[in-house]
mmCIF file of C-alpha atoms (C1' of nucleotides) in Angstrom:
data_model
loop_
_atom_site.group_PDB
_atom_site.id
_atom_site.type_symbol
_atom_site.label_atom_id
_atom_site.label_comp_id
_atom_site.label_asym_id
_atom_site.label_seq_id
_atom_site.Cartn_x
_atom_site.Cartn_y
_atom_site.Cartn_z
ATOM 1 C CA MET A 1 3.544 -5.293 15.875
ATOM 2 C CA PRO A 2 0.598 -3.939 13.883
ATOM 3 C CA ARG A 3 0.479 -2.829 10.306
ATOM 4 C CA ALA A 4 3.019 -0.339 9.018
ATOM 5 C CA ALA A 5 2.003 3.305 9.252
ATOM 6 C CA THR A 6 0.441 4.813 6.167
ATOM 7 C CA THR A 7 2.950 7.628 6.417
ATOM 8 C CA LEU A 8 5.898 5.234 6.407
ATOM 9 C CA ASP A 9 6.514 5.456 2.668
ATOM 10 C CA PRO A 10 4.745 6.129 -0.640
ATOM 11 C CA PHE A 11 3.802 2.462 -0.917
ATOM 12 C CA ASN A 12 1.663 2.633 2.194
ATOM 13 C CA ALA A 13 0.280 6.039 1.300
ATOM 14 C CA ILE A 14 -1.131 4.989 -2.068
ATOM 15 C CA ALA A 15 -2.495 1.722 -0.722
ATOM 16 C CA GLU A 16 -5.653 3.570 0.216
ATOM 17 C CA PRO A 17 -7.889 3.738 -2.894
ATOM 18 C CA LYS A 18 -9.243 7.167 -1.970
ATOM 19 C CA ARG A 19 -5.731 8.521 -1.878
ATOM 20 C CA ARG A 20 -5.212 7.322 -5.421
ATOM 21 C CA GLU A 21 -8.412 9.108 -6.382
ATOM 22 C CA VAL A 22 -6.997 12.310 -4.955
ATOM 23 C CA LEU A 23 -3.884 11.862 -7.059
ATOM 24 C CA ASP A 24 -5.945 11.135 -10.156
ATOM 25 C CA ALA A 25 -7.873 14.341 -9.560
ATOM 26 C CA LEU A 26 -4.672 16.318 -9.124
ATOM 27 C CA ALA A 27 -3.247 14.827 -12.304
ATOM 28 C CA LYS A 28 -6.375 15.665 -14.254
ATOM 29 C CA ALA A 29 -6.330 19.239 -12.997
ATOM 30 C CA SER A 30 -2.669 19.505 -13.909
ATOM 31 C CA ALA A 31 -3.358 18.217 -17.399
ATOM 32 C CA ALA A 32 -6.088 20.844 -17.691
ATOM 33 C CA GLY A 33 -3.593 23.576 -16.935
ATOM 34 C CA ASN A 34 -3.895 23.803 -13.157
ATOM 35 C CA PRO A 35 -0.886 22.111 -11.618
ATOM 36 C CA GLU A 36 -1.799 23.590 -8.238
ATOM 37 C CA VAL A 37 -5.233 22.902 -6.795
ATOM 38 C CA PRO A 38 -6.816 24.380 -3.650
ATOM 39 C CA VAL A 39 -8.409 21.964 -1.204
ATOM 40 C CA ASN A 40 -11.847 23.317 -1.912
ATOM 41 C CA ASP A 41 -11.536 22.456 -5.584
ATOM 42 C CA LEU A 42 -10.746 18.884 -4.612
ATOM 43 C CA VAL A 43 -13.701 18.855 -2.248
ATOM 44 C CA ASN A 44 -15.968 19.911 -5.109
ATOM 45 C CA LEU A 45 -14.366 17.504 -7.540
ATOM 46 C CA LEU A 46 -14.488 14.469 -5.281
ATOM 47 C CA GLN A 47 -17.631 15.391 -3.362
ATOM 48 C CA TRP A 48 -16.150 14.272 -0.046
ATOM 49 C CA PRO A 49 -16.295 15.983 3.342
ATOM 50 C CA GLN A 50 -13.560 18.583 3.582
ATOM 51 C CA PRO A 51 -11.794 17.052 6.612
ATOM 52 C CA GLN A 52 -11.486 13.767 4.748
ATOM 53 C CA VAL A 53 -9.792 15.469 1.821
ATOM 54 C CA SER A 54 -7.442 17.364 4.102
ATOM 55 C CA LYS A 55 -6.483 14.212 5.977
ATOM 56 C CA HIS A 56 -5.688 12.270 2.844
ATOM 57 C CA LEU A 57 -3.669 15.185 1.512
ATOM 58 C CA ALA A 58 -1.736 15.316 4.766
ATOM 59 C CA VAL A 59 -0.705 11.680 4.377
ATOM 60 C CA LEU A 60 0.334 12.199 0.773
ATOM 61 C CA ARG A 61 2.329 15.242 1.772
ATOM 62 C CA GLU A 62 4.104 13.463 4.628
ATOM 63 C CA VAL A 63 5.515 10.867 2.244
ATOM 64 C CA GLY A 64 6.442 13.391 -0.410
ATOM 65 C CA ILE A 65 3.884 12.523 -3.068
ATOM 66 C CA VAL A 66 2.316 15.953 -3.050
ATOM 67 C CA ALA A 67 3.640 19.412 -2.226
ATOM 68 C CA VAL A 68 1.832 22.376 -0.721
ATOM 69 C CA ARG A 69 2.057 26.109 -1.139
ATOM 70 C CA ARG A 70 0.102 28.779 0.632
ATOM 71 C CA ARG A 71 -1.754 31.508 -1.204
ATOM 72 C CA GLY A 72 -3.695 33.655 1.165
ATOM 73 C CA ARG A 73 -6.047 31.485 3.148
ATOM 74 C CA GLU A 74 -5.847 28.720 0.564
ATOM 75 C CA ARG A 75 -3.363 25.855 0.294
ATOM 76 C CA LEU A 76 -2.443 24.820 -3.197
ATOM 77 C CA TYR A 77 -1.586 21.169 -3.620
ATOM 78 C CA SER A 78 0.366 19.708 -6.502
ATOM 79 C CA ILE A 79 1.893 16.374 -7.362
ATOM 80 C CA ASP A 80 5.532 15.811 -6.498
ATOM 81 C CA GLY A 81 6.635 13.101 -8.886
ATOM 82 C CA GLU A 82 9.548 11.831 -6.815
ATOM 83 C CA GLY A 83 7.353 9.880 -4.432
ATOM 84 C CA LEU A 84 5.546 8.002 -7.163
ATOM 85 C CA LYS A 85 8.764 7.542 -9.088
ATOM 86 C CA SER A 86 10.140 5.420 -6.268
ATOM 87 C CA ILE A 87 7.216 3.040 -6.681
ATOM 88 C CA HIS A 88 7.506 3.056 -10.443
ATOM 89 C CA ASP A 89 11.183 2.212 -10.172
ATOM 90 C CA TRP A 90 10.611 -0.642 -7.758
ATOM 91 C CA THR A 91 7.949 -2.273 -9.902
ATOM 92 C CA ALA A 92 10.155 -1.778 -12.962
ATOM 93 C CA MET A 93 12.585 -4.291 -11.456
ATOM 94 C CA PHE A 94 9.937 -6.938 -12.151
ATOM 95 C CA ASP A 95 9.088 -5.955 -15.695
ATOM 96 C CA ARG A 96 10.530 -9.124 -17.136
ATOM 97 C CA PHE A 97 7.731 -10.997 -15.372
ATOM 98 C CA TRP A 98 5.151 -9.442 -17.638
ATOM 99 C CA THR A 99 7.185 -8.346 -20.659
ATOM 100 C CA HIS A 100 8.047 -11.875 -21.717
ATOM 101 C CA ASN A 101 4.623 -13.278 -21.066
ATOM 102 C CA LEU A 102 3.920 -13.904 -24.739
ATOM 103 C CA ASP A 103 7.075 -15.956 -25.094
ATOM 104 C CA ARG A 104 6.290 -17.914 -21.966
ATOM 105 C CA ILE A 105 2.706 -18.580 -22.982
ATOM 106 C CA LYS A 106 3.862 -19.694 -26.396
ATOM 107 C CA ARG A 107 6.430 -22.054 -24.899
ATOM 108 C CA HIS A 108 3.807 -23.373 -22.537
ATOM 109 C CA ALA A 109 1.422 -24.026 -25.400
ATOM 110 C CA GLU A 110 4.120 -25.930 -27.265
ATOM 111 C CA ALA A 111 4.936 -27.968 -24.196
ATOM 112 C CA ALA A 112 1.271 -28.744 -23.726
ATOM 113 C CA ALA A 113 0.980 -29.816 -27.336
ATOM 114 C CA ARG A 114 3.965 -32.112 -26.948
ATOM 115 C CA ALA A 115 2.504 -33.577 -23.758
ATOM 116 C CA ALA A 116 -0.872 -34.107 -25.422
ATOM 117 C CA ALA A 117 0.845 -36.020 -28.222
ATOM 118 C CA SER A 118 2.203 -38.590 -25.742
ATOM 119 C CA GLY A 119 -0.547 -38.756 -23.127
ATOM 120 C CA PRO A 120 -3.011 -36.808 -20.942
ATOM 121 C CA ALA A 121 -1.254 -34.391 -18.611
ATOM 122 C CA PRO A 122 -2.353 -33.319 -15.101
ATOM 123 C CA LEU A 123 -4.278 -30.104 -15.365
ATOM 124 C CA PRO A 124 -1.910 -27.138 -14.919
ATOM 125 C CA VAL A 125 -2.235 -25.021 -11.824
ATOM 126 C CA HIS A 126 -1.208 -21.893 -13.680
ATOM 127 C CA PRO A 127 -0.408 -21.582 -17.398
ATOM 128 C CA LEU A 128 2.623 -19.396 -16.775
ATOM 129 C CA LEU A 129 4.117 -21.877 -14.327
ATOM 130 C CA ASN A 130 3.738 -25.085 -16.273
ATOM 131 C CA ILE A 131 7.292 -24.781 -17.519
ATOM 132 C CA PRO A 132 9.190 -27.836 -16.277
ATOM 133 C CA SER A 133 11.798 -26.462 -13.900
ATOM 134 C CA PRO A 134 14.919 -28.260 -12.681
ATOM 135 C CA ARG A 135 14.673 -29.290 -9.062
ATOM 136 C CA SER A 136 16.102 -26.399 -7.062
ATOM 137 C CA PRO A 137 18.773 -27.218 -4.492
ATOM 138 C CA ARG A 138 17.506 -27.231 -0.928
ATOM 139 C CA THR A 139 20.020 -24.633 0.214
ATOM 140 C CA PRO A 140 20.097 -21.836 -2.366
ATOM 141 C CA GLU A 141 22.629 -19.045 -2.609
ATOM 142 C CA HIS A 142 22.522 -16.204 -0.140
ATOM 143 C CA MET B 1 -14.298 2.245 8.449
ATOM 144 C CA PRO B 2 -10.777 0.959 9.028
ATOM 145 C CA ARG B 3 -7.982 0.640 6.538
ATOM 146 C CA ALA B 4 -8.565 -1.247 3.321
ATOM 147 C CA ALA B 5 -7.855 -4.967 3.450
ATOM 148 C CA THR B 6 -4.367 -5.993 2.420
ATOM 149 C CA THR B 7 -5.922 -8.524 0.091
ATOM 150 C CA LEU B 8 -8.024 -5.875 -1.644
ATOM 151 C CA ASP B 9 -5.556 -5.257 -4.460
ATOM 152 C CA PRO B 10 -1.832 -5.397 -5.277
ATOM 153 C CA PHE B 11 -1.378 -1.863 -3.949
ATOM 154 C CA ASN B 12 -2.352 -2.903 -0.446
ATOM 155 C CA ALA B 13 -0.463 -6.166 -0.669
ATOM 156 C CA ILE B 14 2.906 -4.566 -1.428
ATOM 157 C CA ALA B 15 2.407 -1.809 1.123
ATOM 158 C CA GLU B 16 3.903 -4.134 3.716
ATOM 159 C CA PRO B 17 7.719 -3.865 3.490
ATOM 160 C CA LYS B 18 8.223 -7.534 4.359
ATOM 161 C CA ARG B 19 6.047 -8.512 1.435
ATOM 162 C CA ARG B 20 8.299 -6.552 -0.873
ATOM 163 C CA GLU B 21 11.254 -8.417 0.603
ATOM 164 C CA VAL B 22 9.569 -11.674 -0.275
ATOM 165 C CA LEU B 23 9.140 -10.493 -3.844
ATOM 166 C CA ASP B 24 12.741 -9.352 -4.022
ATOM 167 C CA ALA B 25 13.845 -12.785 -2.845
ATOM 168 C CA LEU B 26 11.640 -14.483 -5.433
ATOM 169 C CA ALA B 27 12.992 -12.219 -8.162
ATOM 170 C CA LYS B 28 16.558 -12.951 -7.158
ATOM 171 C CA ALA B 29 15.918 -16.678 -7.176
ATOM 172 C CA SER B 30 14.306 -16.382 -10.561
ATOM 173 C CA ALA B 31 17.282 -14.472 -11.922
ATOM 174 C CA ALA B 32 19.506 -17.251 -10.573
ATOM 175 C CA GLY B 33 17.590 -19.807 -12.582
ATOM 176 C CA ASN B 34 14.922 -20.848 -10.079
ATOM 177 C CA PRO B 35 11.651 -19.215 -11.068
ATOM 178 C CA GLU B 36 9.810 -21.459 -8.618
ATOM 179 C CA VAL B 37 10.852 -21.440 -4.967
ATOM 180 C CA PRO B 38 9.608 -23.690 -2.132
ATOM 181 C CA VAL B 39 8.540 -22.018 1.087
ATOM 182 C CA ASN B 40 11.419 -23.538 2.971
ATOM 183 C CA ASP B 41 13.935 -21.898 0.666
ATOM 184 C CA LEU B 42 12.358 -18.537 1.406
ATOM 185 C CA VAL B 43 12.454 -19.282 5.114
ATOM 186 C CA ASN B 44 16.179 -19.950 4.858
ATOM 187 C CA LEU B 45 16.773 -16.941 2.650
ATOM 188 C CA LEU B 46 14.845 -14.460 4.767
ATOM 189 C CA GLN B 47 15.486 -16.079 8.164
ATOM 190 C CA TRP B 48 11.911 -15.516 9.294
ATOM 191 C CA PRO B 49 9.571 -17.897 11.134
ATOM 192 C CA GLN B 50 7.903 -20.208 8.651
ATOM 193 C CA PRO B 51 4.311 -19.156 9.496
ATOM 194 C CA GLN B 52 5.208 -15.559 8.786
ATOM 195 C CA VAL B 53 6.516 -16.449 5.355
ATOM 196 C CA SER B 54 3.457 -18.545 4.566
ATOM 197 C CA LYS B 55 1.104 -15.783 5.625
ATOM 198 C CA HIS B 56 2.799 -13.150 3.505
ATOM 199 C CA LEU B 57 2.808 -15.508 0.550
ATOM 200 C CA ALA B 58 -0.908 -16.123 1.050
ATOM 201 C CA VAL B 59 -1.618 -12.403 0.792
ATOM 202 C CA LEU B 60 0.504 -12.057 -2.333
ATOM 203 C CA ARG B 61 -1.249 -15.007 -3.871
ATOM 204 C CA GLU B 62 -4.714 -13.697 -3.112
ATOM 205 C CA VAL B 63 -4.070 -10.538 -5.086
ATOM 206 C CA GLY B 64 -2.393 -12.346 -7.964
ATOM 207 C CA ILE B 65 1.179 -11.189 -7.453
ATOM 208 C CA VAL B 66 2.509 -14.698 -6.960
ATOM 209 C CA ALA B 67 1.356 -18.089 -8.171
ATOM 210 C CA VAL B 68 1.649 -21.481 -6.494
ATOM 211 C CA ARG B 69 2.181 -24.978 -7.730
ATOM 212 C CA ARG B 70 2.352 -28.157 -5.703
ATOM 213 C CA ARG B 71 5.185 -30.615 -5.978
ATOM 214 C CA GLY B 72 4.819 -33.408 -3.477
ATOM 215 C CA ARG B 73 4.581 -31.919 -0.041
ATOM 216 C CA GLU B 74 6.181 -28.685 -1.178
ATOM 217 C CA ARG B 75 4.533 -25.594 -2.629
ATOM 218 C CA LEU B 76 6.514 -23.776 -5.281
ATOM 219 C CA TYR B 77 5.943 -20.043 -5.420
ATOM 220 C CA SER B 78 6.730 -17.834 -8.379
ATOM 221 C CA ILE B 79 6.094 -14.247 -9.368
ATOM 222 C CA ASP B 80 3.044 -13.514 -11.489
ATOM 223 C CA GLY B 81 3.892 -10.273 -13.227
ATOM 224 C CA GLU B 82 0.327 -9.167 -13.913
ATOM 225 C CA GLY B 83 -0.275 -7.993 -10.362
ATOM 226 C CA LEU B 84 2.789 -5.779 -10.272
ATOM 227 C CA LYS B 85 2.126 -4.603 -13.802
ATOM 228 C CA SER B 86 -1.112 -2.998 -12.669
ATOM 229 C CA ILE B 87 0.852 -0.888 -10.202
ATOM 230 C CA HIS B 88 3.527 -0.081 -12.735
ATOM 231 C CA ASP B 89 0.865 1.052 -15.198
ATOM 232 C CA TRP B 90 -0.884 3.261 -12.665
ATOM 233 C CA THR B 91 2.300 5.032 -11.614
ATOM 234 C CA ALA B 92 3.238 5.412 -15.271
ATOM 235 C CA MET B 93 0.292 7.774 -15.663
ATOM 236 C CA PHE B 94 2.248 10.226 -13.521
ATOM 237 C CA ASP B 95 5.587 9.926 -15.273
ATOM 238 C CA ARG B 96 5.431 13.470 -16.605
ATOM 239 C CA PHE B 97 5.713 14.638 -12.987
ATOM 240 C CA TRP B 98 9.248 13.369 -12.793
ATOM 241 C CA THR B 99 10.315 13.097 -16.433
ATOM 242 C CA HIS B 100 10.083 16.817 -17.084
ATOM 243 C CA ASN B 101 11.671 17.843 -13.837
ATOM 244 C CA LEU B 102 14.740 19.266 -15.515
ATOM 245 C CA ASP B 103 12.634 21.502 -17.711
ATOM 246 C CA ARG B 104 10.574 22.650 -14.762
ATOM 247 C CA ILE B 105 13.614 23.372 -12.637
ATOM 248 C CA LYS B 106 15.179 25.323 -15.466
ATOM 249 C CA ARG B 107 12.039 27.381 -15.977
ATOM 250 C CA HIS B 108 11.882 28.000 -12.262
ATOM 251 C CA ALA B 109 15.477 29.201 -12.213
ATOM 252 C CA GLU B 110 14.727 31.616 -15.030
ATOM 253 C CA ALA B 111 11.655 32.916 -13.273
ATOM 254 C CA ALA B 112 13.647 33.402 -10.098
ATOM 255 C CA ALA B 113 16.330 35.294 -12.003
ATOM 256 C CA ARG B 114 13.685 37.549 -13.500
ATOM 257 C CA ALA B 115 12.150 38.168 -10.079
ATOM 258 C CA ALA B 116 15.537 38.911 -8.540
ATOM 259 C CA ALA B 117 16.133 41.527 -11.216
ATOM 260 C CA SER B 118 13.060 43.477 -10.072
ATOM 261 C CA GLY B 119 13.018 42.859 -6.324
ATOM 262 C CA PRO B 120 13.418 40.284 -3.512
ATOM 263 C CA ALA B 121 10.984 37.401 -3.789
ATOM 264 C CA PRO B 122 9.339 35.429 -0.945
ATOM 265 C CA LEU B 123 11.307 32.302 -0.281
ATOM 266 C CA PRO B 124 9.893 29.439 -2.356
ATOM 267 C CA VAL B 125 8.061 26.656 -0.556
ATOM 268 C CA HIS B 126 9.107 24.099 -3.109
ATOM 269 C CA PRO B 127 11.356 24.688 -6.125
ATOM 270 C CA LEU B 128 9.129 22.677 -8.432
ATOM 271 C CA LEU B 129 6.071 24.670 -7.476
ATOM 272 C CA ASN B 130 7.394 28.168 -7.782
ATOM 273 C CA ILE B 131 6.078 28.468 -11.297
ATOM 274 C CA PRO B 132 3.643 31.383 -11.328
ATOM 275 C CA SER B 133 0.278 29.763 -12.074
ATOM 276 C CA PRO B 134 -2.830 31.549 -13.268
ATOM 277 C CA ARG B 135 -5.455 31.730 -10.593
ATOM 278 C CA SER B 136 -7.577 28.635 -11.059
ATOM 279 C CA PRO B 137 -11.327 29.153 -11.382
ATOM 280 C CA ARG B 138 -13.234 28.321 -8.237
ATOM 281 C CA THR B 139 -15.389 25.719 -10.012
ATOM 282 C CA PRO B 140 -13.120 23.578 -12.215
ATOM 283 C CA GLU B 141 -14.169 21.183 -14.928
ATOM 284 C CA HIS B 142 -15.618 17.806 -14.143
ATOM 285 C "C1'" DT C 1 -13.382 44.229 16.013
ATOM 286 C "C1'" DT C 2 -16.347 41.089 14.059
ATOM 287 C "C1'" DG C 3 -17.635 37.886 10.794
ATOM 288 C "C1'" DA C 4 -16.988 35.004 6.741
ATOM 289 C "C1'" DC C 5 -14.112 31.888 4.497
ATOM 290 C "C1'" DA C 6 -10.433 28.056 3.814
ATOM 291 C "C1'" DT C 7 -8.256 24.470 5.859
ATOM 292 C "C1'" DA C 8 -6.342 21.664 9.573
ATOM 293 C "C1'" DT C 9 -6.826 19.150 13.838
ATOM 294 C "C1'" DT C 10 -8.918 16.527 17.577
ATOM 295 C "C1'" DC C 11 -11.814 12.913 19.549
ATOM 296 C "C1'" DC C 12 -14.323 8.684 19.179
ATOM 297 C "C1'" DC C 13 -15.200 4.107 17.326
ATOM 298 C "C1'" DA C 14 -15.333 -0.203 14.730
ATOM 299 C "C1'" DT C 15 -12.213 -2.871 12.157
ATOM 300 C "C1'" DT C 16 -8.224 -4.950 10.785
ATOM 301 C "C1'" DA C 17 -3.332 -6.114 10.359
ATOM 302 C "C1'" DC C 18 0.986 -8.134 12.053
ATOM 303 C "C1'" DG C 19 3.794 -11.131 14.885
ATOM 304 C "C1'" DG C 20 4.268 -15.092 18.075
ATOM 305 C "C1'" DC C 21 3.026 -19.427 19.289
ATOM 306 C "C1'" DA C 22 0.629 -23.618 18.956
ATOM 307 C "C1'" DT C 23 -1.570 -26.736 16.093
ATOM 308 C "C1'" DA C 24 -3.825 -28.710 11.983
ATOM 309 C "C1'" DT C 25 -3.309 -30.700 7.316
ATOM 310 C "C1'" DA C 26 -0.999 -33.116 3.721
ATOM 311 C "C1'" DT C 27 2.601 -35.950 1.833
ATOM 312 C "C1'" DT C 28 6.498 -39.043 1.996
ATOM 313 C "C1'" DA C 29 9.318 -42.447 4.509
ATOM 314 C "C1'" DA C 30 10.067 -46.348 7.624
ATOM 315 C "C1'" DT D 1 0.617 -47.580 11.100
ATOM 316 C "C1'" DT D 2 3.754 -44.403 12.734
ATOM 317 C "C1'" DA D 3 7.053 -40.903 12.245
ATOM 318 C "C1'" DA D 4 9.039 -37.140 9.854
ATOM 319 C "C1'" DT D 5 8.777 -33.399 6.744
ATOM 320 C "C1'" DA D 6 6.516 -29.248 4.442
ATOM 321 C "C1'" DT D 7 3.247 -25.930 4.808
ATOM 322 C "C1'" DA D 8 -1.017 -23.724 6.285
ATOM 323 C "C1'" DT D 9 -4.206 -22.097 9.760
ATOM 324 C "C1'" DG D 10 -6.110 -20.556 14.256
ATOM 325 C "C1'" DC D 11 -5.948 -17.661 18.292
ATOM 326 C "C1'" DC D 12 -4.158 -13.828 20.900
ATOM 327 C "C1'" DG D 13 -2.702 -8.973 22.068
ATOM 328 C "C1'" DT D 14 -1.224 -4.605 20.440
ATOM 329 C "C1'" DA D 15 -1.370 -0.821 17.474
ATOM 330 C "C1'" DA D 16 -3.113 2.059 13.974
ATOM 331 C "C1'" DT D 17 -6.391 2.942 10.575
ATOM 332 C "C1'" DG D 18 -10.424 5.829 8.071
ATOM 333 C "C1'" DG D 19 -14.848 8.068 8.679
ATOM 334 C "C1'" DG D 20 -17.915 11.298 11.222
ATOM 335 C "C1'" DA D 21 -18.661 15.270 13.778
ATOM 336 C "C1'" DA D 22 -17.118 19.070 16.153
ATOM 337 C "C1'" DT D 23 -13.804 22.431 16.665
ATOM 338 C "C1'" DA D 24 -9.428 24.963 16.235
ATOM 339 C "C1'" DT D 25 -6.396 27.863 13.383
ATOM 340 C "C1'" DG D 26 -5.402 31.237 10.068
ATOM 341 C "C1'" DT D 27 -6.654 34.818 6.650
ATOM 342 C "C1'" DC D 28 -9.409 38.190 4.374
ATOM 343 C "C1'" DA D 29 -13.407 41.517 4.400
ATOM 344 C "C1'" DA D 30 -16.528 45.017 6.373
#
DNA sequence: TTGACATATTCCCATTACGGCATATATTAA
DNA sequence: TTAATATATGCCGTAATGGGAATATGTCAA
């Protein structure tokens, strides 16, 4: 089974760096007062071939990150926040792994100081992980 | 040029759904008091073949989402928040696209009511986009 | 109708990922 | 040393990508 399709979900859609550039451009235009941007404006902004822009927009639209509206022969694209919100929400579940970093680094420094007072310690693999942890049971909960 | 490498950045790494499952399992273990989890525990938790677990962990480690420490013949994996924080921060730049949804929907409803008072309007493509926007200049800022 | 304009779609290709299976490496135990 | 345990790595086949170029589709203008 190969890699998941880029149109599977917003996570796969924004994995492509160029697609994030498209979203950045749309956000900038929105901040400048143009929440809806025709494809040609994006082509001029990004300086990419038009088919490339259209293809990336199609992927973003399929996963619900952008929305489209027709105006004459143009198609106006805009950001639909719901798609990105799902990613924001998922990553938010891990915020304690970076919010409490200062505390953890401080505790690590204290532990290192205590270890240095008694004897030379083996060099830590990662500062954030040098917290002595109780041996986990071989068969955890599930 | 094919798709970007999964080890290019955290965005590509978490695009794979199974990799997000691994992170969820690590987060759950951490919440249960085991911030560091041996590979075998993850194998038992997820019920996947061991090589598959190791490979996914390798990708997550390469982009800095997880960290490893050796303890005897085991390798203890833990979440390194910095990698996920970069994603959280990027999506946060778009928070106004979902935070102000209520305002936008309300304004849209008012606009629709005004339009209905004068005559039948073309059915909206997307409720959030039905805000009448000034025609954007053909050559925007950049 | 014909042409210009705006955008989407199709085809081709080189590259890469994922899963399965087998095997290599490293560490502890006997 | 040899065996057992814990984990990583290599190889394979299948599937899908993103870019380029050409072309199709749809809309407005003359």
